[in-house]
Coordinates of C-alpha atoms and ligand atoms in Angstrom, one line a residue:
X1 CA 0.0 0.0 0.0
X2 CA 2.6 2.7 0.6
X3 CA 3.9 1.5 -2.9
X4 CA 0.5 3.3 -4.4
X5 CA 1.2 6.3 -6.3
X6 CA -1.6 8.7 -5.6
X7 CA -1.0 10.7 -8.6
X8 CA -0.6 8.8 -11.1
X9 CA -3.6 6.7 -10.7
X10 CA -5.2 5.9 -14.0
X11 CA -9.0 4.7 -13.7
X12 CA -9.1 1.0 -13.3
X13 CA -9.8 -1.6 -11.4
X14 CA -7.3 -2.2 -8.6
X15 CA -8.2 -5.1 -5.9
X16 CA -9.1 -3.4 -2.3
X17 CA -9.6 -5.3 1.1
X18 CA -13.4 -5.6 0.8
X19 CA -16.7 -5.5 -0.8
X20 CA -20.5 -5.1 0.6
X21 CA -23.3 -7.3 -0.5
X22 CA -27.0 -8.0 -0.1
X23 CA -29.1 -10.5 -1.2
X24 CA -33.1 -10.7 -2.2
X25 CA -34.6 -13.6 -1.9
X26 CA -38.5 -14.7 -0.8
X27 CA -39.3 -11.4 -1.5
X28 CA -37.2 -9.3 0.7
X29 CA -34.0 -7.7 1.1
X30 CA -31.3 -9.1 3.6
X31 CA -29.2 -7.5 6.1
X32 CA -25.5 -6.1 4.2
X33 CA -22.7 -8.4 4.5
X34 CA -19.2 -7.9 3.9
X35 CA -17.2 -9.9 1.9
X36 CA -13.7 -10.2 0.7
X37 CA -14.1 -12.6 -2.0
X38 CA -13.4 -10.8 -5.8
X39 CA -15.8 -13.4 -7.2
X40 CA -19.5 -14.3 -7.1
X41 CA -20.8 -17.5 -7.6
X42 CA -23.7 -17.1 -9.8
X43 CA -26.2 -19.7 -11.4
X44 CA -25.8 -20.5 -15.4
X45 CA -29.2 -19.3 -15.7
X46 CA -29.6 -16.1 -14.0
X47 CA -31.1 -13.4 -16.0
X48 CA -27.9 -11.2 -15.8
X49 CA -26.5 -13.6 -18.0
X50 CA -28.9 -14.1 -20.2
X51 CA -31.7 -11.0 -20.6
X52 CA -29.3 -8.5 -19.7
X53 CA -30.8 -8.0 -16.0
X54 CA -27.8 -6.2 -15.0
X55 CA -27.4 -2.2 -13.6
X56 CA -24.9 -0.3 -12.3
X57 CA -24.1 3.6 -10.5
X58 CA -20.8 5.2 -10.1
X59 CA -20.1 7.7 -7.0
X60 CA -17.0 9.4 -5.9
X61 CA -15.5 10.0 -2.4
X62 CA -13.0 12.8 -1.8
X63 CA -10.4 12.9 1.6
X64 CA -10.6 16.6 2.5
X65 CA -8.0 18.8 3.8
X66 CA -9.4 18.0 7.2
X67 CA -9.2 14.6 6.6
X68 CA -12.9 14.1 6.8
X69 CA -14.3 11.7 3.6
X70 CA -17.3 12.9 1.9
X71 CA -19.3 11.2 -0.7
X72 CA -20.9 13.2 -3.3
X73 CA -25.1 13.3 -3.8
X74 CA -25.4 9.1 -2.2
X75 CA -29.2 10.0 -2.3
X76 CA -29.2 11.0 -6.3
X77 CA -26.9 7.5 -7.1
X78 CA -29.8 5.5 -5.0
X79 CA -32.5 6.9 -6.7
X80 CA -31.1 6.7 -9.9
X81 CA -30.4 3.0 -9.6
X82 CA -33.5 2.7 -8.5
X83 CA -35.1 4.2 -11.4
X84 CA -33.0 1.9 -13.7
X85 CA -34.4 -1.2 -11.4
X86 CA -38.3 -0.3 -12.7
X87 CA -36.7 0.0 -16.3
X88 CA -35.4 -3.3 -16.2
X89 CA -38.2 -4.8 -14.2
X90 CA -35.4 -5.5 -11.1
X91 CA -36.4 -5.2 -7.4
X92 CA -35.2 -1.8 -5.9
X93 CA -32.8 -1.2 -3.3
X94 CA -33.4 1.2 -0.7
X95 CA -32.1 4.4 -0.6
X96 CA -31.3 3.7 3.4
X97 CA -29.3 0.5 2.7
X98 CA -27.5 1.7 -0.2
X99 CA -26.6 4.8 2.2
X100 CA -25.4 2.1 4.9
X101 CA -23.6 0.1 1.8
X102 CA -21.7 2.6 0.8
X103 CA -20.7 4.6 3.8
X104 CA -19.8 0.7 5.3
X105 CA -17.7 0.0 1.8
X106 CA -15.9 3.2 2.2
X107 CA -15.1 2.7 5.9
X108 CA -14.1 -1.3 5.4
X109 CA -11.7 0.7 2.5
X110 CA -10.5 3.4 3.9
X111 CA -6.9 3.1 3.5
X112 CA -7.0 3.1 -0.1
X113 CA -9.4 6.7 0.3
X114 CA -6.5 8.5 -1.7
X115 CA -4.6 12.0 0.4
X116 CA -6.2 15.1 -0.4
X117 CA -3.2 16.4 -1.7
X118 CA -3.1 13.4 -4.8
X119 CA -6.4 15.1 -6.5
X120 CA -7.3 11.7 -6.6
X121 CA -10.5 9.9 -5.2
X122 CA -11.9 6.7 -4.2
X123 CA -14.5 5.5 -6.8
X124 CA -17.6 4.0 -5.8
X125 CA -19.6 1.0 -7.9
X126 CA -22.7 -0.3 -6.8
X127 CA -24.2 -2.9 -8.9
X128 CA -27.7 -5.1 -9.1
X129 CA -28.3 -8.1 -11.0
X130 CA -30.7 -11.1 -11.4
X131 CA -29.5 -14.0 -9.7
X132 CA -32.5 -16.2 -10.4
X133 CA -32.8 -18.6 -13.0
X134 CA -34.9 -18.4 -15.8
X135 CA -34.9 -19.6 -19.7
X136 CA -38.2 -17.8 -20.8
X137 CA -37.6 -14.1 -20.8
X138 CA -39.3 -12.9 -17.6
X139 CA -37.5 -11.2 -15.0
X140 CA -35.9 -13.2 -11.8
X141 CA -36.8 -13.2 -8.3
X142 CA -33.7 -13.2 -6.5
X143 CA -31.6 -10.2 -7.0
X144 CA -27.9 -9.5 -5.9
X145 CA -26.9 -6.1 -4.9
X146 CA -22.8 -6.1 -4.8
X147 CA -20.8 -2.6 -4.0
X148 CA -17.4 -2.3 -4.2
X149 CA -14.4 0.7 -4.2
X150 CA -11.1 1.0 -6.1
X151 CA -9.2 4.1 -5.6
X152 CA -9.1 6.2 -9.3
X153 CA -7.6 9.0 -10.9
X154 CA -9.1 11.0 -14.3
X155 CA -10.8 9.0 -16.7
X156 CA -9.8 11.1 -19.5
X157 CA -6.2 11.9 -20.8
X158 CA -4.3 15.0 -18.7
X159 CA -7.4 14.9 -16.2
X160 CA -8.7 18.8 -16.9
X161 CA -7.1 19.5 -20.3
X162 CA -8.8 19.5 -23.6
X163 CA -9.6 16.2 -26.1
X164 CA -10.1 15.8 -29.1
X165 CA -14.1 13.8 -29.9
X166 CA -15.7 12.0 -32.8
X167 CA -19.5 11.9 -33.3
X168 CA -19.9 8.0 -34.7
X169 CA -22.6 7.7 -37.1
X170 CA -22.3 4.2 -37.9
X171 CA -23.5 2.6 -34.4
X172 CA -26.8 4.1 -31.8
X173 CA -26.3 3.4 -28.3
X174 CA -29.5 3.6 -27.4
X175 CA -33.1 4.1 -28.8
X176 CA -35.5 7.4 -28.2
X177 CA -37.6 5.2 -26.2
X178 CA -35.0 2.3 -25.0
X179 CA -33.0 2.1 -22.2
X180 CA -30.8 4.5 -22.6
X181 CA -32.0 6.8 -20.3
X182 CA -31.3 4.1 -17.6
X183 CA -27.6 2.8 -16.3
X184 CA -27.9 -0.9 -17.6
X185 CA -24.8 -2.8 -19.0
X186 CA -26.4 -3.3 -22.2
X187 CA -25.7 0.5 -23.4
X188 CA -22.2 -0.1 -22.8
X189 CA -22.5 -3.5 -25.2
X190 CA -23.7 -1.1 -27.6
X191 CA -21.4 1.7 -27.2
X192 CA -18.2 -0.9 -27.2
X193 CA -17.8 -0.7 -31.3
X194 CA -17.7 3.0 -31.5
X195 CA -15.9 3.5 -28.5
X196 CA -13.0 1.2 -30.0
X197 CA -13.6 2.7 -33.6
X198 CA -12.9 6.2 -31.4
X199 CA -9.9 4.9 -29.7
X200 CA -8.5 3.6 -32.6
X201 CA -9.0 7.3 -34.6
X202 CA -6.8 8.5 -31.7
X203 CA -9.9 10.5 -30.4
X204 CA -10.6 10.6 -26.0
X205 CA -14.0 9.4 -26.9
X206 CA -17.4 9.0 -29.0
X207 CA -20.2 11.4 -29.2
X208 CA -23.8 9.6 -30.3
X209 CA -26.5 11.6 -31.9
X210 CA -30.1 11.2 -31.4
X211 CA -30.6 7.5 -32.8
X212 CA -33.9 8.5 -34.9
X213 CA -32.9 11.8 -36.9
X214 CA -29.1 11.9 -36.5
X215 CA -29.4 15.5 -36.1
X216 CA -29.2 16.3 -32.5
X217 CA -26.3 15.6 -30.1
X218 CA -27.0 12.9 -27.3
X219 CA -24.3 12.2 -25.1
X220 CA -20.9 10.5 -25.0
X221 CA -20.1 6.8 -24.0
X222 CA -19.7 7.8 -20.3
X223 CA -20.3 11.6 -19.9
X224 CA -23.1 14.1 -21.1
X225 CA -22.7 17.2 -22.8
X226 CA -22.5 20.9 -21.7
X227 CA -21.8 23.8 -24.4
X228 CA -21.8 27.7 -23.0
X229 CA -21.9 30.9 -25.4
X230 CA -23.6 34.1 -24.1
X231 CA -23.1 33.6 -20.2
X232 CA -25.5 30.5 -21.1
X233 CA -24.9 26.8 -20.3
X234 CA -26.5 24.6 -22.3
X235 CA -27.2 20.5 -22.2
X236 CA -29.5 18.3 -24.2
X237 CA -32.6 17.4 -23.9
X238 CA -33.4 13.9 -24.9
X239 CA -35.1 10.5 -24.0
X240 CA -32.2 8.6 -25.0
X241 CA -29.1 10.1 -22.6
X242 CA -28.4 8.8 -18.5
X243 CA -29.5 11.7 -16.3
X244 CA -25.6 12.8 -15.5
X245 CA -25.5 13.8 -11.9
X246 CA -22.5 15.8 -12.7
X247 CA -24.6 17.6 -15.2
X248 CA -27.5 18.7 -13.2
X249 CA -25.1 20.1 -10.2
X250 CA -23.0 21.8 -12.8
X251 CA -26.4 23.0 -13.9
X252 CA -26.8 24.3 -10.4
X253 CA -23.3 25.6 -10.0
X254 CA -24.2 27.7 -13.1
X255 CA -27.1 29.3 -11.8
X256 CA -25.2 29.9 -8.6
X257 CA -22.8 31.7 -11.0
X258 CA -25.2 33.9 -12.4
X259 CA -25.6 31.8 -15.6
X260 CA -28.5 30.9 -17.6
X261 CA -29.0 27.4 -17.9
X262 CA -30.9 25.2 -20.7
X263 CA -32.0 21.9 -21.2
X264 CA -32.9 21.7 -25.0
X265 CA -31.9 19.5 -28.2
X266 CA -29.4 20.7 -29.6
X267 CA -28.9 20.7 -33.3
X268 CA -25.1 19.4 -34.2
X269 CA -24.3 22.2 -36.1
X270 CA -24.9 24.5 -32.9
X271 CA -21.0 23.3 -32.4
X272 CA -19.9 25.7 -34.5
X273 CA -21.5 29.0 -32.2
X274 CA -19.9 27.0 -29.0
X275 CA -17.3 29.5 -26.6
X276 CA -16.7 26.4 -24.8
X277 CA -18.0 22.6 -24.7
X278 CA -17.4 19.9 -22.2
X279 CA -18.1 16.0 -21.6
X280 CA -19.1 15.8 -17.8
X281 CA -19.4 12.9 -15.1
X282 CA -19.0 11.2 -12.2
X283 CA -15.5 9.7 -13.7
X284 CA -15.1 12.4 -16.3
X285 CA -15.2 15.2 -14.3
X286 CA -15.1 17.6 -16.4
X287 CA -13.5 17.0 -19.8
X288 CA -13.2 20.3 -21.8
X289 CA -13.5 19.7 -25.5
X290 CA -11.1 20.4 -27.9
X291 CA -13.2 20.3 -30.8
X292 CA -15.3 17.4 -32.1
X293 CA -15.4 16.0 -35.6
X294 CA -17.8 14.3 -38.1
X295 CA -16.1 12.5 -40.2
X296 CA -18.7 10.8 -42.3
X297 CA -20.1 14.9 -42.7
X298 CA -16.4 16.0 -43.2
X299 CA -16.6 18.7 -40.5
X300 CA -14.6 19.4 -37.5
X301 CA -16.1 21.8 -34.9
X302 CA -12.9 23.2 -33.1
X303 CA -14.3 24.9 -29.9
X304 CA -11.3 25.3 -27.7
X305 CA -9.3 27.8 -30.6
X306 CA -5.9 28.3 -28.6
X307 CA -6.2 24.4 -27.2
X308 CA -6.9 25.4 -23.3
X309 CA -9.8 24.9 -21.1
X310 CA -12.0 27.7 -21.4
X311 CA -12.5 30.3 -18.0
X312 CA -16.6 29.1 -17.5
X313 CA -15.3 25.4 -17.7
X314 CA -12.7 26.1 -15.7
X315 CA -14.5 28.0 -13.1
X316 CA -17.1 25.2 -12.7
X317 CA -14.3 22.3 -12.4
X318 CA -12.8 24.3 -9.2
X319 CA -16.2 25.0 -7.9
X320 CA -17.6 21.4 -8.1
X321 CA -14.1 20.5 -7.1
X322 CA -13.5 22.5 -4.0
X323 CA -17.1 21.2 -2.8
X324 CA -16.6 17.6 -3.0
X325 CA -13.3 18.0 -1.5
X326 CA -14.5 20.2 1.3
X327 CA -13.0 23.5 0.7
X328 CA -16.2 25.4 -0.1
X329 CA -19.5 25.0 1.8
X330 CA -21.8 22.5 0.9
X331 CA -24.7 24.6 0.4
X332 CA -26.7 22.6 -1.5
X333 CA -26.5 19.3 0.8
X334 CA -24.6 17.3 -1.6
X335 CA -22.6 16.0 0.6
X336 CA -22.2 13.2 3.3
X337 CA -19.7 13.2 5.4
X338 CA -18.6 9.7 6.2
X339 CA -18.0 9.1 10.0
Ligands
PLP401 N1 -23.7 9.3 -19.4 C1 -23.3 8.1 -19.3 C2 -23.6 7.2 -20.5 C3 -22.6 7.6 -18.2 O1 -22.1 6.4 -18.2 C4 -22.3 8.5 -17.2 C5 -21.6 8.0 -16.0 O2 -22.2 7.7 -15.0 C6 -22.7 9.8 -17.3 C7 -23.4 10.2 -18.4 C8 -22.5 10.8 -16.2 O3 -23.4 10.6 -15.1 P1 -22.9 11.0 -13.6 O4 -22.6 12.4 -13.7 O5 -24.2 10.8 -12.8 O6 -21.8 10.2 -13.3
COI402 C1 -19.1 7.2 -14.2 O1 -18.9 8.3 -14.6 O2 -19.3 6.8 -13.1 C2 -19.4 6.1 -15.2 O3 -20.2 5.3 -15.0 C3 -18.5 6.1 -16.4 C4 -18.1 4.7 -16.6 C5 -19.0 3.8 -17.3 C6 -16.7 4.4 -16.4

């Protein structure tokens, strides 16, 4: 452990000391259990395996100057996974247990919480499956819900520095009235090939646009969008992107800031009248785009001209920073402190 090298951490998976778990079976939730097994034994059956019964969240916590840990908006993450659980027809979990889960996961973990100083974090990943067998399609009626930690650093190239995107014509992630407003594995499945095809064009990541005209921008693989021009922030409005919880506090952050905010389509060739863009997340952060290109359209919409961040970007980055870190007071309640 004193080996680790705070930061430098890339974002992967890297083995801690233990995981939480909870089971449902004859129609109720157990009490949480911890575990230090990496594995899960799992019936060749069970509808994660087979009709895609599978959801997921992603949380952050952040070792303050004071050395206190916070975790950023638990409450959001819980009902958001719940809210995926009715999409996919899977048994909630409450939004009191999955408080207990993760405070108890980060607690079990917390000498991998990286030092305040490291502008690294520890990141959080609840999951829920189907355990229960079936072969018809129909969904199970034992559930598994699994949360484990592995400490991270930023998911995109030079953390806050501009990228470089490609919009991918060729492949939809998700459909207007699919699931890709929920946080099931099965988007990822889809967004693998253009992800790769992304990778491979030397680009951070894929943009989608709106799977049934192709006209307005959706989201990227694991981020939404943000573009500001005239003191306005602006994100899209859309059936078919995750409800970023980044996005709506930057949204927030905005206001606080004086901003206008709105939540509209937005037509690709708005690019072009961009001062600044961003892909924003839980892992992202903030990403500040470079520009982002269309290749099958030839066009390239360069929004960052000299290459750097721009100063509304920047400004929100330090502010959602310095709150989940603890410099700045939480006025919103998005934070819980972990004790
Ligand atoms: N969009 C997708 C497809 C994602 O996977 C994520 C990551 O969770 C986001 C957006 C950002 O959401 P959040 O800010 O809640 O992490
Ligand atoms: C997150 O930002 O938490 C995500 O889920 C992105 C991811 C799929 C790595």
């Amino acid at each position: 452990m004193g080996t680790l090298d705070w930061s430098n951490l890339g974002f992967g998976y890297r083995k801690t000391d233990y995981n939480v778990r909870c089971y449902f079976r004859n129609g109720k939730w157990g009490e949480l259990e911890t575990c230090s097994e990496e594995t899960i034994p799992l019936h060749m059956a069970a509808t994660c395996l087979h009709y895609g019964q599978e959801c997921f969240e992603g949380l952050k916590a952040f070792r303050g100057k004071d050395g206190k840990i916070r975790v950023f908006r638990i409450e959001e993450n819980a009902q958001r996974m719940q809210n995926t659980c009715r999409g996919i027809l899977m048994e909630e979990f409450p939004t009191d247990k999955f408080k207990n889960a993760i405070c108890k996961v980060i607690k079990l973990n917390e000498r991998f919480v990286p030092p305040y100083e490291s502008g690294a974090s520890l990141y959080i990943r609840p999951l829920l499956i189907g355990t229960g067998a079936q072969v018809g399609v129909h969904p199970a009626n034992e559930y598994l819900f699994i949360v484990f930690v592995t400490p991270v650093g930023p998911y995109f190239k030079g953390g806050f520095s501009t990228n470089p995107y490609v919009i991918i014509r060729e492949y939809d992630r998700a459909a207007p009235l699919g699931t890709g407003c929920f946080k099931v594995g099965g988007n990822y499945a889809a967004s693998l090939r253009a992800n790769k095809k992304a990778h491979d064009l030397g680009y951070s990541c894929e943009f989608y646009l709106d799977a049934k005209e192709k006209k307005y921008i959706d989201e990227a693989g694991a981020a939404n969008f943000f573009g500001i021009k005239n003191n306005t922030y602006i994100t899209p409005l859309s059936t078919s992107i995750l409800p970023s919880i980044t996005n709506r506090s930057l949204m927030q952050l905005a206001e606080d800031m004086g901003m206008k905010v709105e939540r509209r389509p937005i037509l690709e060739e708005e690019l072009a009248t961009f001062e600044e863009a961003g892909a924003c997340g839980t892992a992202a952060v903030i990403s500040p785009i470079e520009r982002i290109d269309d290749l099958e359209n030839n066009k390239s919409y360069v929004i960052a001209k000299d290459g750097k961040p721009g100063p509304i970007s920047e400004k929100l980055y330090n502010k959602l920073r310095a709150i989940q870190y603890g410099d700045e007071l939480d006025t919103h309640g998005w934070v819980t402190i972990v004790e």
